[in-house]
Short mmCIF file of C-alpha atoms and ligand atoms in Angstrom, two decimals:
data_model
loop_
_atom_site.label_atom_id
_atom_site.label_comp_id
_atom_site.label_asym_id
_atom_site.label_seq_id
_atom_site.Cartn_x
_atom_site.Cartn_y
_atom_site.Cartn_z
CA MET A 44 -5.80 -29.50 13.81
CA LYS A 45 -8.98 -27.42 13.89
CA ILE A 46 -9.60 -24.41 16.11
CA LYS A 47 -13.14 -23.23 16.72
CA PHE A 48 -14.03 -19.69 17.67
CA GLU A 49 -17.65 -18.67 18.03
CA ASN A 50 -17.82 -17.33 14.49
CA LEU A 51 -14.82 -18.89 12.83
CA GLN A 52 -13.24 -22.27 12.28
CA LEU A 53 -9.60 -22.54 11.25
CA ALA A 54 -7.15 -25.24 10.26
CA VAL A 55 -3.98 -24.83 12.31
CA ALA A 56 -0.51 -26.32 12.15
CA ALA A 57 1.16 -26.03 15.55
CA GLY A 58 2.99 -28.20 18.09
CA SER A 59 0.07 -27.95 20.48
CA VAL A 60 -3.10 -25.95 20.97
CA ARG A 61 -4.96 -25.29 24.19
CA PRO A 62 -7.78 -22.94 25.03
CA ILE A 63 -7.19 -20.11 27.49
CA GLN A 64 -9.24 -17.09 28.46
CA GLY A 65 -9.77 -14.93 25.39
CA GLY A 66 -8.39 -17.41 22.84
CA PHE A 67 -5.84 -20.19 22.46
CA LEU A 68 -2.21 -20.83 23.37
CA LEU A 69 -0.25 -22.36 20.51
CA SER A 70 3.24 -23.76 20.73
CA GLY A 71 5.88 -24.29 18.08
CA SER A 72 8.81 -22.44 16.57
CA LYS A 73 6.61 -22.30 13.44
CA VAL A 74 2.83 -22.11 13.39
CA ALA A 75 0.46 -21.57 10.48
CA LEU A 76 -3.25 -20.88 10.17
CA LEU A 77 -5.39 -21.23 7.09
CA HIS A 78 -7.68 -18.22 7.12
CA PRO A 79 -10.78 -17.47 5.02
CA PHE A 80 -10.35 -13.68 4.70
CA GLY A 81 -8.54 -13.43 1.36
CA TYR A 82 -7.29 -9.94 0.49
CA THR A 83 -8.13 -8.30 3.78
CA GLN A 84 -6.30 -5.79 5.98
CA PHE A 85 -3.16 -6.90 7.84
CA TYR A 86 -1.83 -5.35 11.04
CA ARG A 87 1.90 -5.04 10.57
CA HIS A 88 3.91 -4.37 13.71
CA GLY A 89 7.40 -2.97 13.14
CA TYR A 90 10.38 -4.32 15.02
CA HIS A 91 11.77 -1.25 16.76
CA SER A 92 10.52 2.18 17.83
CA TRP A 93 10.76 3.78 14.39
CA SER A 94 9.63 0.78 12.30
CA LEU A 95 6.38 1.09 10.35
CA SER A 96 3.33 -0.15 12.24
CA ALA A 97 0.02 0.11 10.43
CA TRP A 98 -2.98 -1.68 9.03
CA LEU A 99 -2.20 -2.45 5.38
CA ALA A 100 -4.31 -3.91 2.58
CA LEU A 101 -2.95 -7.27 1.38
CA ASP A 102 -3.82 -6.32 -2.20
CA HIS A 103 -1.72 -3.15 -1.99
CA PRO A 104 1.91 -4.16 -1.50
CA LEU A 105 4.36 -1.38 -0.65
CA PRO A 106 7.83 -1.34 -2.16
CA ARG A 107 10.64 -2.03 0.27
CA PRO A 108 12.63 0.99 1.48
CA VAL A 109 15.04 1.77 -1.35
CA LEU A 110 18.30 2.16 0.55
CA GLU A 111 19.10 -1.44 1.32
CA HIS A 112 22.17 -0.67 3.39
CA LEU A 113 19.94 1.34 5.75
CA TRP A 114 17.36 -1.38 6.35
CA PRO A 115 18.56 -2.08 9.90
CA HIS A 116 17.74 1.52 10.66
CA CYS A 117 14.15 0.97 9.40
CA ASP A 118 13.30 -2.47 10.63
CA ASP A 119 14.57 -5.97 11.33
CA PRO A 120 16.36 -7.16 8.19
CA ASP A 121 14.61 -10.55 8.65
CA LEU A 122 11.28 -8.88 7.88
CA MET A 123 12.42 -7.52 4.54
CA PRO A 124 11.85 -10.58 2.31
CA ASP A 125 8.10 -10.38 2.98
CA TYR A 126 7.87 -6.62 3.52
CA PRO A 127 5.40 -5.13 4.26
CA PHE A 128 3.30 -8.19 5.04
CA SER A 129 5.54 -9.44 7.78
CA GLY A 130 5.85 -7.88 11.16
CA SER A 131 7.62 -8.35 14.44
CA ALA A 132 6.08 -10.30 17.35
CA VAL A 133 2.42 -9.72 16.50
CA GLY A 134 0.19 -9.55 13.46
CA ALA A 135 -3.53 -9.56 12.80
CA LEU A 136 -6.06 -9.89 10.01
CA GLN A 137 -9.36 -8.10 9.67
CA GLY A 138 -12.30 -10.53 9.68
CA GLN A 139 -15.56 -9.89 7.84
CA ASP A 140 -17.69 -9.71 10.99
CA GLY A 141 -15.67 -6.90 12.58
CA ASN A 142 -13.44 -9.13 14.72
CA ILE A 143 -9.72 -9.45 14.11
CA LEU A 144 -7.64 -12.62 14.07
CA LEU A 145 -4.58 -11.83 16.17
CA LEU A 146 -1.45 -13.97 16.38
CA GLY A 147 1.02 -12.71 18.97
CA ALA A 148 4.31 -14.18 20.14
CA LEU A 149 4.82 -14.53 23.88
CA SER A 150 8.61 -14.63 23.70
CA LEU A 151 11.29 -12.68 21.84
CA GLY A 152 12.53 -13.04 18.28
CA ALA A 153 9.31 -13.88 16.45
CA ARG A 154 7.77 -12.59 13.25
CA VAL A 155 4.26 -12.87 11.83
CA GLN A 156 3.63 -13.00 8.12
CA ALA A 157 0.40 -12.94 6.13
CA ASP A 158 -0.90 -13.63 2.64
CA PRO A 159 -4.48 -14.05 1.39
CA GLN A 160 -4.60 -17.67 2.60
CA VAL A 161 -2.20 -18.10 5.49
CA LEU A 162 -1.17 -16.34 8.69
CA ARG A 163 2.22 -17.62 9.85
CA GLY A 164 4.32 -17.24 12.96
CA VAL A 165 8.04 -18.00 13.01
CA TYR A 166 10.61 -17.78 15.81
CA ASP A 167 14.17 -16.96 14.80
CA LEU A 168 16.32 -19.81 16.12
CA GLN A 169 19.62 -18.76 14.59
CA ALA A 170 22.63 -17.98 16.67
CA THR A 171 24.94 -15.25 15.42
CA PRO A 172 28.28 -16.77 14.46
CA GLY A 173 30.83 -16.44 17.25
CA VAL A 174 34.34 -15.55 16.22
CA GLN A 175 36.04 -16.46 19.44
CA ARG A 176 33.82 -18.36 21.79
CA SER A 177 35.13 -17.83 25.28
CA GLU A 178 35.45 -20.85 27.56
CA GLU A 179 35.11 -18.84 30.77
CA ASN A 180 31.88 -17.26 29.68
CA PRO A 181 30.34 -19.66 27.23
CA ALA A 182 26.71 -19.54 28.21
CA GLU A 183 24.11 -17.67 26.27
CA PRO A 184 21.96 -15.58 28.57
CA THR A 185 19.03 -17.70 29.61
CA GLN A 186 15.92 -15.91 30.66
CA GLU A 187 12.88 -17.60 31.97
CA GLY A 188 10.45 -18.57 29.27
CA TRP A 189 12.82 -17.81 26.38
CA GLN A 190 12.94 -21.39 25.29
CA ASP A 191 9.17 -21.72 25.03
CA PHE A 192 7.95 -20.92 21.57
CA GLU A 193 4.49 -19.82 22.52
CA TRP A 194 1.81 -17.86 20.71
CA PHE A 195 -1.50 -16.31 21.61
CA LEU A 196 -4.32 -16.59 19.10
CA ALA A 197 -7.54 -14.60 19.43
CA TYR A 198 -10.57 -13.81 17.30
CA ASP A 199 -12.24 -10.85 18.95
CA PRO A 200 -12.93 -7.13 18.61
CA GLU A 201 -9.62 -5.34 18.07
CA GLN A 202 -9.28 -3.72 21.47
CA ALA A 203 -10.20 -6.90 23.37
CA ALA A 204 -7.75 -9.03 21.40
CA PHE A 205 -4.83 -6.61 21.89
CA SER A 206 -5.56 -6.04 25.55
CA ARG A 207 -5.59 -9.79 26.28
CA TYR A 208 -2.33 -10.13 24.36
CA ALA A 209 -0.84 -7.33 26.46
CA GLU A 210 -1.92 -9.13 29.66
CA LEU A 211 -0.18 -12.31 28.59
CA LEU A 212 2.98 -10.39 27.69
CA LYS A 213 2.91 -8.79 31.11
CA GLN A 214 2.92 -12.27 32.71
CA ARG A 215 6.00 -13.24 30.67
CA LEU A 216 8.06 -10.04 30.51
CA GLY A 217 6.88 -8.18 33.62
CA THR A 218 6.38 -4.45 33.82
CA ARG A 219 8.01 -1.63 35.72
CA GLU A 220 5.85 0.27 38.15
CA LEU A 221 3.70 2.46 35.93
CA GLY A 222 2.55 5.64 37.63
CA PRO A 223 1.82 8.69 35.48
CA ALA A 224 4.58 9.31 32.93
CA PRO A 225 6.93 12.21 33.67
CA ARG A 226 6.38 15.43 31.71
CA VAL A 227 9.54 16.12 29.78
CA TRP A 228 11.26 19.11 28.24
CA CYS A 229 13.65 17.66 25.66
CA SER A 230 16.27 19.73 23.83
CA TRP A 231 16.17 17.84 20.49
CA TYR A 232 13.25 19.27 18.49
CA GLY A 233 14.13 22.85 19.36
CA LEU A 234 17.90 23.01 19.26
CA TYR A 235 18.94 19.71 17.68
CA THR A 236 22.71 19.34 18.12
CA ASP A 237 23.14 23.11 18.63
CA ILE A 238 22.90 22.80 22.40
CA ARG A 239 25.36 24.71 24.59
CA GLU A 240 25.73 25.08 28.32
CA ASP A 241 24.72 28.77 28.45
CA LEU A 242 21.71 28.25 26.19
CA LEU A 243 20.43 25.35 28.29
CA LEU A 244 20.87 27.35 31.49
CA GLU A 245 18.88 30.21 29.96
CA THR A 246 16.21 27.74 28.91
CA LEU A 247 16.04 26.34 32.41
CA GLN A 248 15.28 29.84 33.69
CA GLY A 249 12.60 30.34 31.10
CA LEU A 250 10.93 27.10 32.13
CA SER A 251 10.68 28.03 35.78
CA GLY A 252 7.16 27.49 37.02
CA MET A 253 6.29 25.20 34.12
CA PRO A 254 4.92 21.83 35.25
CA PHE A 255 7.66 19.56 33.86
CA GLU A 256 9.27 16.78 35.87
CA VAL A 257 12.26 16.22 33.58
CA PHE A 258 14.69 18.49 31.74
CA GLN A 259 16.34 16.19 29.22
CA VAL A 260 19.53 17.09 27.39
CA ASP A 261 19.57 15.36 24.02
CA ASP A 262 22.26 14.64 21.40
CA GLY A 263 25.01 17.28 21.13
CA TRP A 264 26.72 17.19 24.56
CA GLN A 265 29.10 14.30 23.91
CA GLN A 266 32.51 14.23 22.26
CA ARG A 267 31.65 11.41 19.86
CA ILE A 268 29.19 8.55 19.65
CA GLY A 269 31.13 6.10 21.81
CA ASP A 270 33.09 8.77 23.72
CA TRP A 271 30.54 9.76 26.33
CA GLU A 272 32.29 12.78 27.83
CA ALA A 273 31.24 16.44 27.66
CA ASN A 274 32.47 18.35 24.61
CA ALA A 275 33.78 21.92 24.51
CA LYS A 276 30.24 23.40 24.44
CA PHE A 277 29.85 22.24 28.05
CA PRO A 278 32.87 23.82 29.74
CA SER A 279 31.59 23.25 33.29
CA GLY A 280 31.03 19.57 32.65
CA MET A 281 28.04 17.30 33.00
CA LEU A 282 28.04 17.04 36.79
CA ALA A 283 27.61 20.82 37.05
CA LEU A 284 24.88 20.79 34.41
CA ALA A 285 22.93 18.09 36.24
CA GLU A 286 23.26 20.10 39.47
CA ASN A 287 21.92 23.18 37.74
CA ILE A 288 18.96 21.26 36.37
CA ARG A 289 18.15 19.84 39.77
CA ARG A 290 18.47 23.24 41.42
CA SER A 291 15.91 24.56 38.95
CA GLY A 292 13.47 21.98 40.21
CA PHE A 293 13.70 19.36 37.45
CA THR A 294 15.01 15.81 37.22
CA PRO A 295 18.15 15.79 35.07
CA GLY A 296 17.78 13.72 31.90
CA LEU A 297 20.44 12.78 29.36
CA TRP A 298 20.48 11.20 25.90
CA LEU A 299 23.02 8.61 24.88
CA ALA A 300 23.34 5.81 22.33
CA PRO A 301 25.33 3.24 24.31
CA PHE A 302 25.15 0.34 21.84
CA ILE A 303 26.63 2.14 18.81
CA VAL A 304 29.93 3.78 17.95
CA GLN A 305 31.34 6.18 15.34
CA PRO A 306 34.50 5.13 13.52
CA ASP A 307 36.37 8.32 14.49
CA SER A 308 35.75 7.79 18.21
CA HIS A 309 38.52 6.78 20.59
CA LEU A 310 36.39 3.82 21.56
CA PHE A 311 36.39 2.46 18.00
CA GLN A 312 40.07 3.26 17.43
CA GLN A 313 41.19 1.61 20.65
CA HIS A 314 38.92 -1.44 20.51
CA PRO A 315 38.25 -2.55 16.95
CA GLU A 316 37.61 -6.02 18.38
CA TRP A 317 34.52 -4.72 20.20
CA ILE A 318 32.61 -4.12 16.97
CA VAL A 319 30.05 -6.46 15.37
CA ARG A 320 31.45 -7.70 12.01
CA ASP A 321 29.83 -8.71 8.74
CA GLU A 322 30.57 -11.91 6.81
CA TYR A 323 33.67 -10.31 5.26
CA GLY A 324 35.07 -9.35 8.64
CA GLN A 325 34.30 -5.65 8.08
CA PRO A 326 32.40 -3.64 10.71
CA ALA A 327 28.68 -4.30 10.09
CA LEU A 328 26.89 -1.08 9.17
CA ALA A 329 24.31 -0.14 11.81
CA GLY A 330 23.14 3.01 10.04
CA GLU A 331 24.22 6.44 8.84
CA ASN A 332 23.85 9.63 10.80
CA TRP A 333 26.08 12.45 12.10
CA GLY A 334 27.58 12.76 8.63
CA GLY A 335 28.69 9.16 8.21
CA ALA A 336 28.39 5.50 9.09
CA PHE A 337 28.06 4.12 12.58
CA TYR A 338 28.54 0.60 13.89
CA ALA A 339 27.30 -1.73 16.63
CA LEU A 340 29.11 -2.71 19.82
CA ASP A 341 29.36 -6.45 20.46
CA LEU A 342 27.40 -6.90 23.68
CA THR A 343 28.41 -10.55 23.96
CA HIS A 344 31.99 -9.39 24.62
CA PRO A 345 32.79 -9.35 28.36
CA GLN A 346 34.92 -6.20 27.97
CA VAL A 347 32.10 -4.38 26.20
CA GLN A 348 29.75 -5.39 28.99
CA GLU A 349 32.21 -4.00 31.52
CA TRP A 350 32.61 -0.74 29.57
CA LEU A 351 28.81 -0.43 29.32
CA VAL A 352 28.30 -0.82 33.05
CA GLU A 353 31.05 1.71 33.82
CA THR A 354 29.65 4.21 31.32
CA ILE A 355 26.15 4.03 32.78
CA GLN A 356 27.48 4.27 36.34
CA LYS A 357 29.52 7.33 35.40
CA ILE A 358 26.49 9.09 33.93
CA ARG A 359 24.39 8.17 36.96
CA ALA A 360 27.14 9.56 39.21
CA TRP A 361 26.96 12.88 37.32
CA GLY A 362 23.39 13.05 38.60
CA PHE A 363 21.25 12.12 35.60
CA ASP A 364 18.25 10.10 36.77
CA TYR A 365 16.43 9.91 33.43
CA LEU A 366 18.28 8.28 30.56
CA LYS A 367 17.07 8.37 26.95
CA LEU A 368 18.84 5.38 25.40
CA ASP A 369 18.85 5.65 21.62
CA PHE A 370 19.67 3.59 18.50
CA LEU A 371 19.31 0.44 20.58
CA TYR A 372 18.27 -1.81 17.68
CA ALA A 373 21.98 -2.11 16.81
CA ALA A 374 22.49 -4.54 19.71
CA ASN A 375 20.68 -7.31 17.82
CA LEU A 376 22.07 -6.60 14.36
CA PRO A 377 22.95 -9.69 12.30
CA GLY A 378 26.71 -10.22 12.32
CA LYS A 379 29.68 -11.97 13.90
CA ARG A 380 30.24 -11.60 17.61
CA TYR A 381 32.60 -12.81 20.32
CA GLN A 382 30.07 -15.38 21.48
CA PRO A 383 27.47 -17.12 19.32
CA TRP A 384 24.38 -16.01 21.19
CA PRO A 385 21.00 -16.14 19.51
CA ARG A 386 20.43 -12.71 18.04
CA ARG A 387 17.09 -12.33 19.80
CA THR A 388 18.72 -12.53 23.26
CA ILE A 389 21.46 -9.93 22.94
CA PHE A 390 19.58 -6.65 23.22
CA ARG A 391 17.63 -7.70 26.28
CA HIS A 392 20.76 -8.93 27.99
CA GLY A 393 22.44 -5.57 27.26
CA LEU A 394 19.46 -3.60 28.48
CA GLY A 395 19.45 -5.77 31.62
CA LEU A 396 23.06 -4.71 32.27
CA VAL A 397 22.06 -1.06 31.81
CA ARG A 398 19.20 -1.48 34.26
CA GLU A 399 21.49 -3.09 36.85
CA ALA A 400 24.13 -0.39 36.43
CA ALA A 401 21.59 2.45 36.49
CA GLY A 402 19.69 1.08 39.49
CA GLU A 403 15.98 0.61 40.08
CA GLN A 404 15.47 4.33 40.74
CA ALA A 405 16.60 5.45 37.31
CA TYR A 406 14.03 6.17 34.59
CA LEU A 407 15.03 4.45 31.35
CA LEU A 408 13.43 5.54 28.08
CA THR A 409 14.34 3.29 25.16
CA CYS A 410 14.36 4.69 21.63
CA GLY A 411 15.06 3.07 18.27
CA ALA A 412 14.58 0.01 20.44
CA PRO A 413 13.23 -3.51 19.90
CA VAL A 414 9.71 -3.17 21.25
CA LEU A 415 8.87 -6.41 23.03
CA ALA A 416 12.35 -6.73 24.49
CA SER A 417 12.10 -3.31 26.18
CA ILE A 418 9.08 -4.35 28.27
CA GLY A 419 9.77 -5.01 31.92
CA LEU A 420 13.22 -3.39 31.86
CA ALA A 421 12.52 0.09 30.52
CA ASP A 422 10.10 2.56 32.10
CA GLY A 423 9.20 4.23 28.84
CA MET A 424 9.67 3.57 25.16
CA ARG A 425 9.41 5.64 21.99
CA ILE A 426 6.68 3.99 19.96
CA GLY A 427 7.15 5.73 16.62
CA PRO A 428 9.54 7.66 14.37
CA ASP A 429 10.68 11.20 15.19
CA VAL A 430 8.23 14.03 14.85
CA ALA A 431 9.48 17.14 13.06
CA PRO A 432 8.26 20.73 12.69
CA TYR A 433 6.89 19.65 9.31
CA TRP A 434 4.20 17.17 8.27
CA ASP A 435 5.74 14.86 5.69
CA ASN A 436 9.22 14.04 4.46
CA PRO A 437 8.53 13.04 0.83
CA ASP A 438 12.23 12.60 0.02
CA ARG A 439 12.12 9.62 2.25
CA SER A 440 8.47 8.51 2.32
CA ARG A 441 7.53 8.96 -1.32
CA TYR A 442 10.79 8.51 -3.19
CA LEU A 443 12.66 6.12 -0.89
CA HIS A 444 9.55 4.28 0.43
CA ASP A 445 10.82 4.73 3.96
CA PHE A 446 8.20 5.72 6.53
CA THR A 447 10.60 5.82 9.47
CA GLY A 448 12.11 9.25 8.81
CA PRO A 449 11.42 12.34 10.92
CA ALA A 450 7.96 13.75 10.04
CA ALA A 451 4.84 14.40 12.11
CA LEU A 452 2.76 12.16 9.83
CA ASN A 453 5.12 9.18 10.16
CA ALA A 454 5.23 9.58 13.93
CA ILE A 455 1.45 9.71 14.21
CA ARG A 456 0.84 6.74 11.91
CA THR A 457 3.03 4.28 13.77
CA SER A 458 2.50 5.53 17.34
CA LEU A 459 -1.27 5.33 16.90
CA GLN A 460 -1.06 1.62 16.14
CA ARG A 461 1.09 0.96 19.21
CA LEU A 462 -1.29 2.30 21.85
CA TRP A 463 -2.10 -1.27 22.93
CA LEU A 464 1.31 -1.22 24.67
CA ARG A 465 0.13 1.32 27.23
CA PRO A 466 -0.56 -1.22 30.01
CA LEU A 467 3.03 -2.51 29.65
CA ILE A 468 5.27 0.54 29.46
CA HIS A 469 5.03 4.34 29.21
CA THR A 470 4.40 4.93 25.52
CA ASP A 471 6.21 8.02 24.21
CA PRO A 472 4.82 9.29 20.88
CA ASP A 473 7.47 12.05 20.80
CA VAL A 474 7.09 15.78 21.40
CA VAL A 475 4.28 18.25 20.77
CA PHE A 476 4.90 21.69 19.25
CA PHE A 477 3.27 24.83 20.60
CA ARG A 478 5.50 27.34 18.85
CA GLU A 479 4.62 28.99 15.60
CA ARG A 480 8.26 30.03 15.20
CA TYR A 481 10.57 27.71 13.23
CA ASN A 482 7.60 25.52 12.49
CA LEU A 483 5.82 24.57 9.28
CA LEU A 484 3.02 22.61 10.96
CA THR A 485 -0.46 24.10 10.68
CA PRO A 486 -2.51 24.60 13.86
CA GLN A 487 -4.56 21.51 12.93
CA GLU A 488 -1.40 19.39 12.48
CA ARG A 489 -0.09 20.59 15.83
CA ASN A 490 -3.42 19.63 17.39
CA TYR A 491 -3.08 16.09 16.07
CA LEU A 492 0.27 15.77 17.83
CA ARG A 493 -1.17 17.15 21.05
CA ASP A 494 -4.14 14.76 20.88
CA LEU A 495 -1.84 11.83 20.22
CA ALA A 496 0.11 12.73 23.36
CA PHE A 497 -3.14 12.55 25.33
CA LEU A 498 -3.91 9.12 23.86
CA ALA A 499 -0.44 7.82 24.62
CA GLY A 500 -0.35 9.40 28.09
CA PHE A 501 3.12 10.88 27.60
CA LYS A 502 3.70 14.64 27.38
CA ALA A 503 6.83 16.29 26.09
CA THR A 504 7.91 19.36 24.15
CA SER A 505 11.11 20.93 22.86
CA ASP A 506 9.85 24.48 22.38
CA LEU A 507 12.22 27.10 23.70
CA PRO A 508 10.32 29.27 26.17
CA VAL A 509 11.62 32.44 24.47
CA TRP A 510 9.99 31.30 21.22
CA LEU A 511 6.51 31.13 22.76
CA ASP A 512 4.15 34.08 22.85
CA GLU A 513 1.74 34.51 25.76
CA GLY A 514 -1.02 32.42 24.17
CA GLU A 515 1.34 29.59 23.20
CA ARG A 516 2.80 29.50 26.69
CA ARG A 517 -0.69 29.24 28.14
CA ALA A 518 -1.56 26.44 25.70
CA LEU A 519 1.58 24.51 26.70
CA LYS A 520 0.74 24.88 30.40
CA ALA A 521 -2.85 23.77 29.83
CA PHE A 522 -1.61 20.73 27.90
CA LEU A 523 0.76 19.74 30.69
CA GLU A 524 -1.97 20.08 33.31
CA ALA A 525 -4.81 18.44 31.38
CA ASP A 526 -6.03 14.93 32.09
CA PRO A 527 -8.78 14.38 29.52
CA HIS A 528 -11.11 11.41 29.40
CA ILE A 529 -10.20 9.16 26.48
CA GLU A 530 -12.39 6.72 24.64
CA ARG A 531 -11.40 4.74 21.55
CA LEU A 532 -14.34 4.66 19.14
CA ASP A 533 -12.67 2.57 16.45
CA ARG A 534 -9.30 2.01 14.83
CA TYR A 535 -8.80 5.67 13.97
CA ARG A 536 -11.40 7.64 15.93
CA PHE A 537 -11.21 8.74 19.54
CA ARG A 538 -13.26 10.81 21.90
CA ILE A 539 -11.02 13.13 23.93
CA ASP A 540 -13.30 14.71 26.51
CA GLN A 541 -16.12 16.11 24.33
CA LYS A 542 -14.16 16.22 21.08
CA ILE A 543 -14.03 13.49 18.44
CA VAL A 544 -10.65 13.21 16.70
CA ASP A 545 -10.29 11.21 13.50
CA PHE A 546 -6.80 9.98 12.61
CA GLY A 547 -8.07 8.22 9.47
CA PHE A 548 -5.66 10.28 7.35
CA SER A 549 -2.76 8.25 8.75
CA GLN A 550 -4.03 5.09 7.06
CA LYS A 551 -3.17 6.24 3.53
CA LEU A 552 0.20 5.00 2.38
C1 9PG B 42 19.30 12.50 18.30
C2 9PG B 42 17.95 11.98 17.85
C3 9PG B 42 16.84 12.26 18.87
C4 9PG B 42 15.58 11.56 18.43
C5 9PG B 42 15.83 10.07 18.23
C6 9PG B 42 16.94 9.87 17.21
O1 9PG B 42 16.16 8.21 10.34
N1 9PG B 42 17.08 8.85 10.83
O2 9PG B 42 18.05 9.24 10.16
C7 9PG B 42 16.99 9.21 12.19
C8 9PG B 42 17.90 10.08 12.71
C9 9PG B 42 17.76 10.46 14.03
C10 9PG B 42 16.75 9.93 14.78
C11 9PG B 42 15.86 9.06 14.25
C12 9PG B 42 15.96 8.67 12.94
O3 9PG B 42 16.52 10.43 16.01
O4 9PG B 42 14.68 9.40 17.81
O5 9PG B 42 14.55 11.74 19.39
O6 9PG B 42 17.22 11.81 20.15
O7 9PG B 42 18.11 10.57 17.63
O8 9PG B 42 20.27 12.27 17.34
#
């Protein structure tokens, strides 16, 4: 088949092709396009929040991240054979005339791969092996449109192509109501796991009068990953903490990672049958953090689903209205499960249960989360790796070839190439630093983070108020109150009010 754009003619292999506004709709679990661009630039879109998203030169392959057992933590393992020239859901090639050729999946579980001749789209049709298919609950979750293997193809200026793709995704996946994003104080990038009840109460006092909507307690309150109860550092309990936050004038927010579990948790010890298994029957590694391995809960298991709903209801009953749900990629990990659902359906089904349990009023922020599958269910989503009070993390980026580790540069690089998601979900590029204390970022580097927050339309910080001097406090307040006019000049350059900001540095890899 031939497809004709104004300036470009392509040979296409697809089940069907029909023109729509802004391009063509293709169908087929596999589609392929012969392109004339040779060694051009490829837009790679990573699978989950932290996964590398960037424009990459096809003649400059990057080595795969070195630590193979941690690939799930970086990206979808299915993308690794063609890394970095395969991406999740959407990919694009730079044309000679300034347009881009964009191929974007309109359903879940697709990847896009490029070489100097061909741009390919493939839907993952594999079911995960079920170890004990249940007769009472045999059905895989069916969601409207999930069986249609559809693609959008455009050849247009970059912003037009992505914005049309976003419109089509909105028709398929829906969106939550998107007012202005809440302004968030988050405990992570100030205190990390060293949070304590008294310290948070002090911080609340210090923040009085600051224009934040949400005070979000991050990792460090729980007993174990999997045991979502207050630990000894929170002697008054979580209900009392939420009340204190609300009394201070903020919406209580809480971090949890409801789809993973640590092996020393009660949850793991009591329910080994709730864990996703590898081909040898061992727990499938979901990643390493908190000083050891962690594993994935099997969300096809009815008892896990029940536990999940109860856990979310409990946390909602404590009074937390804003939930930061982390390490969510684990839901879709390859492995053996109770029921043989297609891998691409599991995460969204699980997130749907969370939404139902949390209620429509709750604000859900997904993190480490499959990107497309968060749309329509979550209110906000982290769109890049963690920032850090330092610029680069060469141990991981340079020596391990892993660009998903905490570092301001990694966060900027990926978040910047995900701004097209803004019409679909609140896009969280992670926090901005105003403090000079405990911070290795230069003023210029801190400004890049602040400007990125303006572009993404999501403002957060973790600076302890006692760490800020008068000038820094004023700068934070001005940031929270500002609403600058934004214009995208090209792939890396933006006008923010009168100032032109060039993020071209983030292209180098
Ligand atoms: C809490 C943190 C914060 C943060 C999340 C997530 O690559 N890594 O080893 C890695 C570790 C932690 C991590 C991301 C990557 O951070 O993004 O905002 O909530 O968990 O533990």
